[in-house]
C-alpha positions as a printed Julia matrix, in Angstrom:
514×3 Matrix{Float64}:
   5.16   -5.77  -19.68
   1.88   -5.21  -17.75
   2.75   -1.87  -16.78
   3.1    -0.5   -20.08
  -0.46   -1.73  -21.03
  -1.98    0.1   -18.42
  -0.23    3.29  -18.36
  -2.28    4.68  -21.43
  -5.94    4.06  -19.83
  -5.02    5.32  -16.51
  -3.36    8.44  -17.92
  -6.15    8.86  -20.16
  -8.5     8.47  -17.51
  -6.96   11.26  -15.31
  -6.51   13.63  -18.44
 -10.24   13.4   -19.58
 -11.08   14.05  -15.79
  -8.57   17.04  -15.32
  -9.76   18.64  -18.62
 -13.35   18.25  -17.71
 -12.87   19.7   -14.1
 -11.07   22.4   -15.62
 -13.63   23.34  -18.37
 -16.4    23.2   -15.48
 -14.59   25.49  -13.25
 -13.79   27.94  -16.13
 -17.51   27.76  -17.34
 -18.62   28.69  -13.71
 -16.33   31.72  -13.34
 -17.2    33.2   -16.48
 -20.75   32.73  -15.7
 -20.78   34.3   -12.31
 -18.09   36.81  -13.85
 -20.53   38.12  -16.24
 -23.82   36.99  -15.83
 -24.38   36.56  -12.04
 -23.11   38.74   -9.18
 -25.07   37.58   -6.37
 -22.92   34.83   -5.28
 -20.39   35.26   -2.87
 -16.28   34.41   -3.58
 -16.51   31.85   -0.49
 -19.38   30.08   -2.11
 -18.1    30.05   -5.51
 -14.49   28.74   -3.86
 -16.42   25.84   -1.78
 -18.39   24.73   -5.23
 -14.7    24.75   -7.19
 -13.48   22.63   -4.34
 -16.24   20.38   -4.42
 -15.96   19.86   -8.33
 -12.18   19.3    -8.3
 -12.64   16.69   -5.24
 -15.1    14.98   -6.88
 -13.25   14.67  -10.08
 -10.28   12.95   -7.98
 -12.19   10.84   -6.26
 -14.01    9.58   -9.53
 -10.33    8.94  -10.74
  -9.5     7.04   -7.59
 -12.28    4.67   -7.98
 -11.8     4.05  -11.13
  -7.74    3.41  -11.15
  -6.97    1.94   -7.68
  -6.86   -1.82   -7.03
  -6.56   -1.47   -3.43
  -9.95   -0.69   -1.8
  -8.09    0.39    1.34
  -5.75    2.96    0.03
  -9.03    4.02   -2.05
 -10.97    4.74    0.88
  -8.36    6.74    2.78
  -7.31    8.82   -0.1
 -11.5     9.6    -0.38
 -11.41   10.36    3.18
  -8.81   12.88    3.3
 -10.3    14.68    0.22
 -13.47   14.74    1.98
 -12.48   15.99    5.31
  -9.09   17.77    4.25
 -10.16   18.74    0.81
  -7.44   21.61    0.11
  -4.78   19.52    1.67
  -5.89   16.27    0.16
  -5.79   17.81   -3.41
  -2.18   18.95   -2.92
  -1.14   15.67   -1.59
  -2.85   13.62   -4.17
  -1.25   15.49   -6.86
   2.02   15.43   -5.16
   2.3    11.52   -4.13
  -1.08    9.89   -5.03
  -1.19    9.0    -8.65
  -0.55    5.94  -10.11
  -0.25    6.43  -13.53
   3.02    8.61  -12.76
   4.66    5.7   -10.93
   3.72    3.39  -13.82
   5.41    5.9   -16.39
   8.5     6.2   -14.16
   9.15    2.83  -13.56
   7.98    0.45  -16.31
  11.11    1.23  -18.36
  13.06   -0.24  -14.98
  10.91   -3.36  -14.67
  11.97   -4.11  -18.73
  15.29   -3.45  -17.65
  15.36   -5.94  -14.62
  13.82   -8.36  -16.73
  16.55   -8.11  -19.6
  19.53   -7.72  -17.17
  18.26  -11.2   -15.58
  18.51  -12.81  -18.75
  22.01  -11.36  -19.47
  23.32  -12.4   -16.18
  22.39  -16.13  -16.16
  25.5   -16.8   -18.14
  27.51  -16.02  -14.79
  25.3   -17.98  -12.58
  26.11  -21.6   -11.89
  22.2   -22.66  -11.07
  19.34  -24.28  -12.33
  16.12  -24.05  -11.21
  14.8   -27.32  -11.94
  17.49  -28.95  -10.45
  16.8   -27.81   -6.62
  12.94  -27.84   -6.95
  12.8   -30.36   -3.99
  16.27  -30.22   -2.45
  14.52  -28.36    0.68
  11.31  -29.1     2.77
   8.05  -28.9     1.14
   7.16  -25.2     2.63
  10.43  -23.79    1.89
  10.46  -25.01   -1.57
   6.94  -23.4    -1.93
   8.77  -19.73   -0.84
  11.63  -20.59   -3.22
   9.19  -21.07   -5.92
   7.18  -18.14   -5.29
  10.13  -15.63   -5.12
  11.55  -17.4    -8.41
   8.04  -16.74  -10.27
   7.39  -13.17   -8.77
  11.03  -11.92   -8.81
  13.37  -14.1   -10.61
  15.41  -14.77   -7.14
  17.58  -17.56   -7.78
  18.62  -19.83   -4.91
  22.31  -20.59   -4.36
  23.24  -23.38   -1.76
  27.14  -22.17   -0.87
  27.06  -19.16    1.19
  28.7   -18.09    4.39
  27.01  -15.64    6.15
  28.27  -13.51    9.6
  25.52  -11.54   11.45
  25.87   -8.4    13.2
  23.6    -7.01   16.02
  24.5    -3.43   15.46
  26.81   -1.01   13.69
  29.85   -0.82   16.03
  31.3    -3.88   14.92
  29.72   -4.02   11.27
  31.41   -0.97   10.41
  34.77   -1.6    11.16
  34.61   -5.17    9.44
  33.1    -3.08    6.39
  35.93   -0.67    6.26
  38.3    -3.62    6.51
  37.09   -5.25    3.64
  36.84   -2.09    1.6
  40.45   -1.66    2.67
  41.42   -4.95    0.99
  39.46   -4.21   -2.22
  41.47   -5.0    -5.64
  38.89   -4.0    -8.28
  35.54   -2.7    -7.51
  33.42   -1.39   -4.66
  29.86   -0.84   -5.24
  27.68    0.85   -2.38
  23.91    1.52   -2.9
  22.32    3.24    0.48
  19.08    5.19    1.65
  21.14    7.07    4.08
  24.69    8.44    4.04
  25.35   10.87    6.46
  28.14   13.67    6.54
  29.27   12.8    10.08
  32.18   11.24   11.67
  31.06    7.48   10.71
  30.42    8.94    6.91
  33.62   10.45    6.94
  35.42    7.13    7.78
  33.74    5.87    4.86
  34.75    8.73    2.92
  38.19    8.6     3.26
  38.44    4.95    3.18
  36.63    4.96   -0.47
  38.59    8.14   -1.55
  41.78    6.34   -0.91
  40.92    3.26   -2.84
  39.55    5.55   -5.6
  43.21    6.69   -5.53
  44.72    3.56   -5.77
  43.0     2.75   -9.25
  39.8     0.69   -7.52
  36.56    1.43   -9.1
  34.33    3.03   -6.5
  30.55    3.48   -7.2
  28.05    5.16   -5.17
  24.0     4.95   -5.15
  22.25    7.1    -2.93
  18.73    7.81   -2.49
  17.86   11.54   -3.29
  15.64   12.04   -0.46
  17.18    9.64    2.33
  20.57   11.15    1.77
  19.27   14.85    1.05
  22.49   16.42    2.04
  24.82   14.15    0.31
  24.73   15.78   -2.9
  25.92   18.98   -1.46
  28.6    17.75    0.51
  30.08   14.44    0.28
  28.85   14.03   -3.22
  31.05   16.74   -4.48
  34.08   15.63   -2.7
  33.77   12.09   -3.78
  33.39   13.19   -7.59
  36.43   15.09   -7.26
  38.75   12.2    -6.4
  37.0    10.06   -9.19
  34.5     8.29   -7.29
  31.39    7.63   -9.4
  28.27    8.98   -7.58
  24.5     8.26   -8.78
  21.57    9.65   -7.08
  18.29    7.57   -7.41
  14.96    9.16   -8.49
  16.08   13.07   -8.25
  13.53   15.38   -6.53
  14.15   19.0    -7.42
  11.2    20.23   -5.21
  10.4    18.06   -2.31
   6.66   17.21   -1.8
   5.73   18.93   -5.08
   6.41   16.13   -7.45
   5.45   12.4    -7.18
   8.76   11.01   -7.63
   9.31   12.02   -3.71
   7.11    9.15   -2.98
   9.12    6.3    -4.49
  12.46    5.89   -2.5
  15.36    3.53   -2.96
  15.38    2.0     0.6
  18.17   -0.69   -0.3
  21.44   -0.79    1.66
  23.94   -2.98   -0.51
  27.81   -3.04   -0.34
  29.8    -5.64   -2.97
  33.11   -5.82   -2.73
  35.04   -7.5    -5.98
  31.92   -9.48   -6.65
  32.96  -11.94   -3.74
  31.88  -10.29   -0.53
  28.54   -8.52    0.19
  26.34   -6.58    3.01
  22.72   -6.49    3.34
  20.58   -5.47    5.98
  19.2    -2.35    7.89
  21.94   -0.36    8.75
  22.67    2.94    6.92
  25.88    4.89    7.21
  26.11    7.68   10.2
  26.69    7.73   13.36
  23.16    7.22   14.34
  23.7     3.69   13.23
  27.03    3.41   15.36
  25.09    4.03   18.61
  26.16    7.69   18.74
  23.02    9.54   18.8
  21.83   10.75   22.51
  18.27   10.58   21.52
  18.06    7.14   20.42
  20.92    5.71   22.4
  22.06    2.03   21.51
  20.83    1.49   17.9
  19.99   -2.55   17.54
  19.88   -3.61   14.26
  20.52   -6.74   12.08
  23.08   -6.58    9.25
  25.07   -9.22    7.41
  28.04  -10.2     5.63
  27.76  -12.71    2.83
  30.43  -14.76    0.72
  29.26  -17.16   -2.0
  26.49  -17.24   -4.57
  24.12  -14.71   -2.99
  26.56  -12.05   -3.47
  25.84  -12.41   -7.31
  22.49  -11.58   -6.55
  23.2    -8.54   -4.84
  25.92   -7.53   -7.67
  22.94   -8.19   -9.91
  20.6    -5.82   -8.24
  23.32   -2.74   -8.02
  24.12   -3.37  -11.48
  20.67   -3.17  -12.64
  19.71   -0.02  -10.81
  23.04    1.65  -12.0
  22.05    0.75  -15.75
  18.54    2.36  -14.97
  20.18    5.51  -13.52
  23.02    5.9   -15.88
  22.69    3.3   -18.77
  26.15    2.21  -17.88
  26.44   -1.54  -18.82
  28.75   -3.59  -16.36
  27.0    -6.95  -16.8
  30.78   -8.21  -17.51
  32.35  -11.41  -16.37
  34.97   -9.1   -14.19
  32.25   -8.06  -11.87
  31.09  -11.72  -10.97
  33.15  -14.28   -9.29
  31.42  -17.5    -9.27
  34.4   -19.59   -8.23
  33.24  -19.32   -4.41
  33.16  -22.4    -2.33
  32.55  -20.59    0.76
  29.74  -22.48    2.96
  26.55  -24.37    2.73
  23.84  -22.15    3.62
  20.84  -21.85    1.24
  19.76  -18.22    0.46
  17.81  -16.36   -2.16
  17.98  -12.43   -2.7
  14.43  -10.85   -3.6
  13.73   -7.19   -4.5
  10.45   -5.38   -4.43
   9.48   -2.13   -5.42
   7.13    0.16   -7.36
   8.71   -1.11  -10.89
   6.98   -4.64  -10.18
   3.97   -6.02  -10.89
   3.93   -8.2    -7.64
   4.55   -7.11   -3.98
   7.55   -9.64   -3.59
   8.68   -9.09    0.01
   5.4    -8.85    1.31
   4.26  -12.06   -0.37
   7.28  -13.83    1.0
   6.1   -12.49    4.37
   2.56  -13.88    3.81
   3.63  -17.55    2.7
   5.78  -17.86    5.46
   3.51  -16.77    8.0
   0.68  -18.91    6.68
   2.64  -21.93    6.38
   4.15  -21.52    9.8
   3.64  -24.76   12.08
   5.47  -23.63   15.69
   6.49  -20.01   15.75
   6.75  -16.64   14.19
   9.3   -14.14   15.52
   9.21  -10.53   13.48
  11.4    -7.54   14.69
  10.48   -4.25   12.97
  10.89   -0.67   13.69
   7.39   -0.02   11.89
   4.07   -2.4    12.01
   1.75   -0.83    9.51
  -0.06   -3.87    8.13
  -2.14   -4.41    5.16
  -5.27   -6.53    5.65
  -3.64   -9.94    4.31
  -0.8    -9.76    7.0
  -3.05   -8.53    9.81
  -5.44  -11.25    9.12
  -2.54  -13.95    8.44
  -1.19  -13.13   11.96
  -4.1   -13.15   14.02
  -5.06  -16.39   12.06
  -1.86  -18.01   13.05
  -2.06  -16.82   16.8
  -5.45  -18.35   16.91
  -4.39  -21.63   15.58
  -1.8   -21.86   18.46
   1.38  -20.85   16.89
   3.63  -18.76   18.94
   3.69  -15.43   17.4
   5.68  -12.38   18.47
   6.39   -9.05   17.53
   9.16   -6.66   18.8
   8.74   -2.73   17.98
  10.49    0.29   19.45
   9.45    1.82   22.75
  10.3     5.23   21.38
   9.37    7.14   18.11
  11.29    8.02   15.22
   8.54    9.18   13.26
   5.62   10.11   15.32
   2.83    9.25   13.07
   3.99    5.99   12.12
   4.71    5.37   15.66
   1.07    5.8    16.59
   0.05    4.09   13.66
   1.96    0.98   14.53
   0.45    1.0    18.06
  -3.14    1.05   16.38
  -2.81   -2.61   15.38
  -2.09   -3.87   18.92
  -5.41   -4.69   20.4
  -6.6    -6.91   17.58
  -3.15   -8.95   17.56
  -3.11   -9.11   21.46
  -6.76  -10.07   21.67
  -5.96  -12.86   19.22
  -2.7   -14.23   21.39
   0.04  -12.26   19.57
   2.7   -11.07   22.01
   3.74   -7.66   21.25
   6.97   -6.19   23.08
   8.35   -2.79   23.04
  12.17   -2.49   23.06
  13.51   -0.08   25.83
  17.16   -0.74   25.71
  17.68    2.07   22.91
  15.95    1.98   19.44
  15.33   -1.12   17.51
  15.53   -0.84   13.84
  16.0    -4.42   12.55
  13.8    -5.82    9.86
  13.78   -9.73   10.66
  11.41  -12.3    10.07
  11.92  -15.9    11.62
   9.43  -18.82   11.2
   9.85  -22.22   12.78
  13.56  -21.88   13.63
  14.43  -22.84   10.05
  13.52  -19.74    7.86
  14.81  -16.28    8.16
  14.35  -12.95    6.42
  16.96  -10.25    6.8
  16.76   -7.18    4.84
  15.58   -3.32    4.42
  12.16   -4.05    4.35
   9.83   -2.89    7.41
   6.65   -4.51    8.41
   4.46   -1.67    6.69
   2.71   -0.81    3.8
   5.46    1.59    2.43
   7.99   -0.93    2.11
   5.49   -3.24    0.52
   4.08   -0.54   -2.01
   6.56    2.53   -2.41
  10.04    1.86   -1.66
  12.63   -0.19   -3.86
  13.77   -2.83   -1.13
  16.03   -6.08   -0.73
  16.01   -8.68    1.55
  17.77  -12.19    1.99
  15.7   -15.02    2.28
  17.77  -17.95    4.38
  17.0   -21.53    4.74
  19.19  -22.54    7.38
  18.92  -24.03   10.96
  21.89  -22.54   12.49
  21.3   -19.12   11.2
  17.62  -19.48   12.35
  18.7   -20.42   15.92
  21.4   -17.37   16.13
  18.72  -15.12   14.89
  16.08  -16.66   17.46
  18.56  -16.24   20.22
  19.33  -12.76   19.54
  15.33  -12.39   19.34
  14.9   -13.52   22.98
  17.9   -11.21   24.15
  16.05   -8.32   22.77
  12.93   -9.25   24.7
  14.82   -9.15   27.95
  15.63   -5.47   26.97
  11.75   -5.2    26.1
   8.3    -4.44   27.81
   5.49   -6.67   26.77
   2.29   -5.0    26.04
  -0.59   -6.3    27.67
  -4.34   -5.99   26.91
  -4.63   -4.2    30.43
  -2.0    -1.56   28.75
  -4.65   -1.27   25.87
  -7.87   -1.04   27.82
  -6.2     1.92   30.29
  -5.02    4.21   27.55
  -6.52    7.71   27.67
  -9.07    9.06   25.37
  -6.69   11.28   23.69
  -4.33    8.54   23.04
  -7.32    6.57   21.33
  -7.68    9.6    19.0
  -4.19    9.85   18.01
  -4.34    6.05   17.59
  -7.69    6.22   15.23
  -6.09    9.23   13.38
  -2.85    7.68   12.7
  -4.76    4.4    11.89
  -6.7     6.51    9.26
  -3.69    7.58    7.56
  -1.89    4.66    7.74
  -2.56    3.44    4.52
  -0.99    6.44    2.83
   2.3     6.17    5.08
């Protein structure tokens, strides 16, 4: 409810500032039009730009909680006023975000209450069933995102899309009642068409098939696969539709989740979208290293809850019914929480889970992420951990998929390496896994990158796993990846060119906005 309470004052301040700016601009134009012809058009344009920029800066100072974001926007507005004004109106306003998603937060809370009757869990019963550090994380995630803990999961890990897609398609083929997919990226290529054909076949057999795709992440889906799916009875939903890219604040808030739920019994979660690139069939990227998992057990109910809540937000279709939840599972003994985050929440739930796990580490911290755009809290946490003697290692790609983010990530290397963090750039292909392993007993696997966009702007979902066997499997894969990587040394940092230093500095300046 907190979001609702702050919509009006933020919107009111913005509207007042905008009205004042317009009145001042109109007044200046009228004055020089009728009373003074001595000033040039360029001077008048400069004055108007300064006034508009000043008004926006005043709003920024009054509305933003994070001073790093505020300072970054102010610098952009000062040094690139016209470009800065355009992008601020497109993606920089907070009240638009609150207006768009405050209703979703309320829906999430209501659906969580409704779903409790299908969940055989009791928060008070497992307060102290795991070690104290894990218990702290579990309580945090319950309080900031209502993430319940289930103890009866079986998890199968996949290091790439080659075997994963075959397994997914086999499970889809065996579906009896429903198939739910929620994806950021769903390509219309050979791999995408394999899924298309399998899903259409199940729909023709009478299985309920529903697909949620992000409208920007799967931009071409609407014009190609979407129409085909609908013609065969598959229900397709587009998350946060954007009519004109870059001209609407909706563009900045994307659904980055990758979920499959089959019959309420089997689910998938991880970093892989659907497409040839993720099956290692792209010439530029080559081998695509990722981490995805197949889940059987109580955590599947959590993934189903997330999907149905997002579905309700998009369509008002209410499917919180018994036939979509199978709680007769007795699959395994792995403890796991499903945690979500997004601009609809008052708390940065996934970032907080990373922070408490890192600050509570006693032996080692292993991170794999395609991007490394750190906020101040995580940057200090990693530096502090390394300085205290904890083995902190990070693997990032050695080749870019987004240039500004690639150089922005590298701008964080020096401080981390000087503190003792070991950083490796993957060279076998492209590494896209989003994994955090702490003390070989806790693992986070999901869709959230180690970057500010995932923490603040995207709708993300991670699985937090409390299991030493899964942790050891993840750690073994981590050290295999190190064998296919090159360690970055302080000598590498000292020997970079002046031009590269400029690129790093500029990318670092823009990194809070990425």
